[in-house]
């Protein structure tokens, strides 16, 4: 261990971990050390730059709370979250996309055709589709767990001091015997990810904006199938081609079509929609 230089150091650090051979942990640790050392050598990192990185991470920790996880946001804006989503999407299944910080696991159960935005102004949209497996078979009893921002780009959970109910604009639907789901809601607007902390400084340093393209969040679950966490975006809306957290995929963009008053859309609804989109979710076996 005396014969250390910038080229022998990497193996010495790897060897210092006595992790069990052949384990996933050993593989992850060794690959991480190799890439971190390669990065350091390739960039000729200075002491100032190295301390800059460590202080940035310290600041991310300092601003984090149970409600605000700055490291997840960092992962999002660096495309790290998107990469993990992409790698873990099963062949033939709906592509995964950001969970974001506003999910609540106990959203109210709703009847099919319910309106998720009673009393709210904005463009009312009908969301409609089928949950299938990768061979095209409709999945009855699948759970559609959805949450979203309102027509100003705000999640009700962010406005609880102003009397908003955190369970507004979210709900769980169970697909019928044909695997179908449908409900109305308000068309969400784009919003910014938090940019008043170190990740915001990083965005500013890179001349980047903090806007997310308007989206609906979904987790789809069915027994015997791998859950999907994803988002649905809308064609021809702002930031669709430069979402701050790289959440948009071509396959996740829906097209809104206008709905005329009195038009037969074939499903019973609580509220008259102004527009509709159809989106089918596909689940792969566990
Ligand atoms: C969201 O979609 O809710 C979100 C995603 C990443 C960062 C902040 C918000
Ligand atoms: Fe969101």
XYZ file of C-alpha atoms in Angstrom, residues 16-191:
176
model
C -9.711 -2.235 0.583
C -13.384 -3.281 0.473
C -13.656 -6.898 1.549
C -17.077 -7.278 -0.018
C -18.199 -10.812 -0.769
C -17.060 -11.959 -4.226
C -19.669 -12.146 -6.950
C -22.205 -9.942 -5.179
C -24.095 -7.071 -6.723
C -22.754 -4.767 -3.975
C -19.156 -5.586 -4.912
C -19.884 -4.900 -8.576
C -21.648 -1.579 -7.840
C -18.911 -0.364 -5.472
C -16.020 -1.266 -7.742
C -17.624 0.240 -10.829
C -18.425 3.427 -8.901
C -14.840 3.789 -7.654
C -13.423 3.166 -11.145
C -15.672 5.769 -12.760
C -15.129 8.348 -10.018
C -11.358 7.960 -10.238
C -11.431 7.993 -14.050
C -13.463 11.231 -13.945
C -10.974 12.783 -11.501
C -7.987 11.839 -13.649
C -9.680 12.831 -16.918
C -10.591 16.291 -15.610
C -7.378 16.917 -13.636
C -9.675 18.024 -10.838
C -8.226 20.845 -8.696
C -8.589 21.131 -4.910
C -10.958 24.088 -5.375
C -13.167 22.165 -7.784
C -13.211 19.096 -5.531
C -14.215 21.203 -2.498
C -16.797 22.939 -4.703
C -18.415 19.565 -5.420
C -18.342 18.511 -1.757
C -19.774 21.847 -0.584
C -22.492 21.602 -3.239
C -23.467 18.160 -1.895
C -23.346 19.535 1.665
C -25.722 22.349 0.630
C -28.071 19.786 -0.973
C -28.177 17.959 2.358
C -28.672 21.167 4.338
C -31.735 22.298 2.383
C -33.334 18.825 2.332
C -36.320 18.054 4.574
C -38.785 15.133 4.557
C -40.799 17.172 2.019
C -37.870 18.406 -0.042
C -35.254 15.940 -1.223
C -32.667 18.027 -3.052
C -30.639 14.962 -4.066
C -33.617 13.522 -5.969
C -33.997 16.876 -7.695
C -30.281 16.798 -8.526
C -30.704 13.316 -9.934
C -33.681 14.590 -11.976
C -31.950 17.597 -13.560
C -28.833 15.535 -14.354
C -30.947 12.995 -16.255
C -29.917 10.326 -13.737
C -33.541 9.597 -12.737
C -34.534 9.407 -16.411
C -31.677 7.000 -17.122
C -32.707 4.696 -14.267
C -36.311 4.824 -15.570
C -35.149 3.966 -19.101
C -32.914 1.090 -18.002
C -35.716 -0.388 -15.914
C -38.481 -0.173 -18.519
C -39.420 -3.728 -19.563
C -39.542 -4.549 -23.257
C -42.982 -3.837 -24.666
C -44.227 -2.127 -21.495
C -45.129 1.550 -21.137
C -42.000 3.612 -20.609
C -41.340 4.809 -17.077
C -40.981 8.469 -16.095
C -40.546 10.673 -13.003
C -42.361 9.970 -9.770
C -41.707 13.534 -8.573
C -42.112 14.684 -4.969
C -45.914 14.973 -4.763
C -47.102 11.366 -4.680
C -49.329 10.249 -1.769
C -49.902 6.522 -1.465
C -53.405 6.813 -0.010
C -55.252 8.723 -2.720
C -59.055 8.367 -2.559
C -60.682 5.581 -4.567
C -62.917 6.941 -7.309
C -65.684 5.475 -9.434
C -65.113 5.211 -13.134
C -66.252 8.389 -14.896
C -65.633 10.576 -11.821
C -64.378 14.126 -12.133
C -61.072 14.721 -10.319
C -61.451 18.503 -10.449
C -64.950 19.416 -9.215
C -65.477 23.174 -9.104
C -62.135 23.900 -10.744
C -61.881 26.140 -13.797
C -59.801 25.338 -16.819
C -59.907 23.056 -19.816
C -61.757 19.916 -18.737
C -60.292 16.799 -20.314
C -61.471 13.222 -20.537
C -58.700 10.677 -19.940
C -59.619 7.302 -21.359
C -57.880 4.072 -22.250
C -57.182 0.423 -21.585
C -54.607 -1.310 -19.407
C -53.145 -4.321 -21.250
C -50.361 -6.820 -20.888
C -47.517 -6.949 -23.414
C -49.469 -9.460 -25.544
C -52.415 -7.060 -25.773
C -54.714 -8.807 -23.282
C -56.863 -6.272 -21.352
C -56.212 -6.363 -17.601
C -59.351 -6.201 -15.453
C -58.882 -4.981 -11.869
C -55.720 -2.972 -12.593
C -55.264 0.092 -10.385
C -54.724 3.499 -12.011
C -53.262 5.760 -9.328
C -53.061 9.323 -10.663
C -52.097 12.787 -9.395
C -51.478 16.113 -11.065
C -51.121 19.887 -10.905
C -54.065 22.235 -11.534
C -54.710 24.722 -14.332
C -52.181 27.128 -12.782
C -49.432 24.512 -12.487
C -49.828 24.017 -8.725
C -50.304 20.773 -6.793
C -52.967 21.156 -4.046
C -50.461 19.601 -1.590
C -48.290 22.726 -2.111
C -51.147 25.005 -1.060
C -52.330 23.436 2.181
C -51.754 26.692 4.132
C -54.263 28.276 1.750
C -56.860 25.689 2.672
C -56.337 23.286 -0.230
C -57.014 19.598 0.378
C -53.849 17.609 -0.373
C -55.992 14.765 -1.755
C -57.518 16.985 -4.423
C -56.624 16.213 -8.028
C -55.682 12.651 -7.268
C -57.487 9.348 -7.219
C -57.358 5.594 -7.709
C -59.474 3.902 -10.373
C -59.929 0.159 -10.926
C -60.205 -0.984 -14.527
C -63.403 -2.790 -15.541
C -63.695 -6.282 -17.058
C -62.465 -4.921 -20.418
C -59.410 -3.297 -18.798
C -60.894 0.162 -19.409
C -60.561 3.354 -17.400
C -62.011 6.832 -17.917
C -62.377 10.010 -15.887
C -62.413 13.754 -16.322
C -60.010 16.286 -14.850
C -58.565 19.698 -15.524
C -55.722 20.110 -18.018
C -52.608 20.838 -15.920
C -50.221 23.700 -16.733
C -46.419 23.542 -16.748
C -44.654 24.404 -13.485
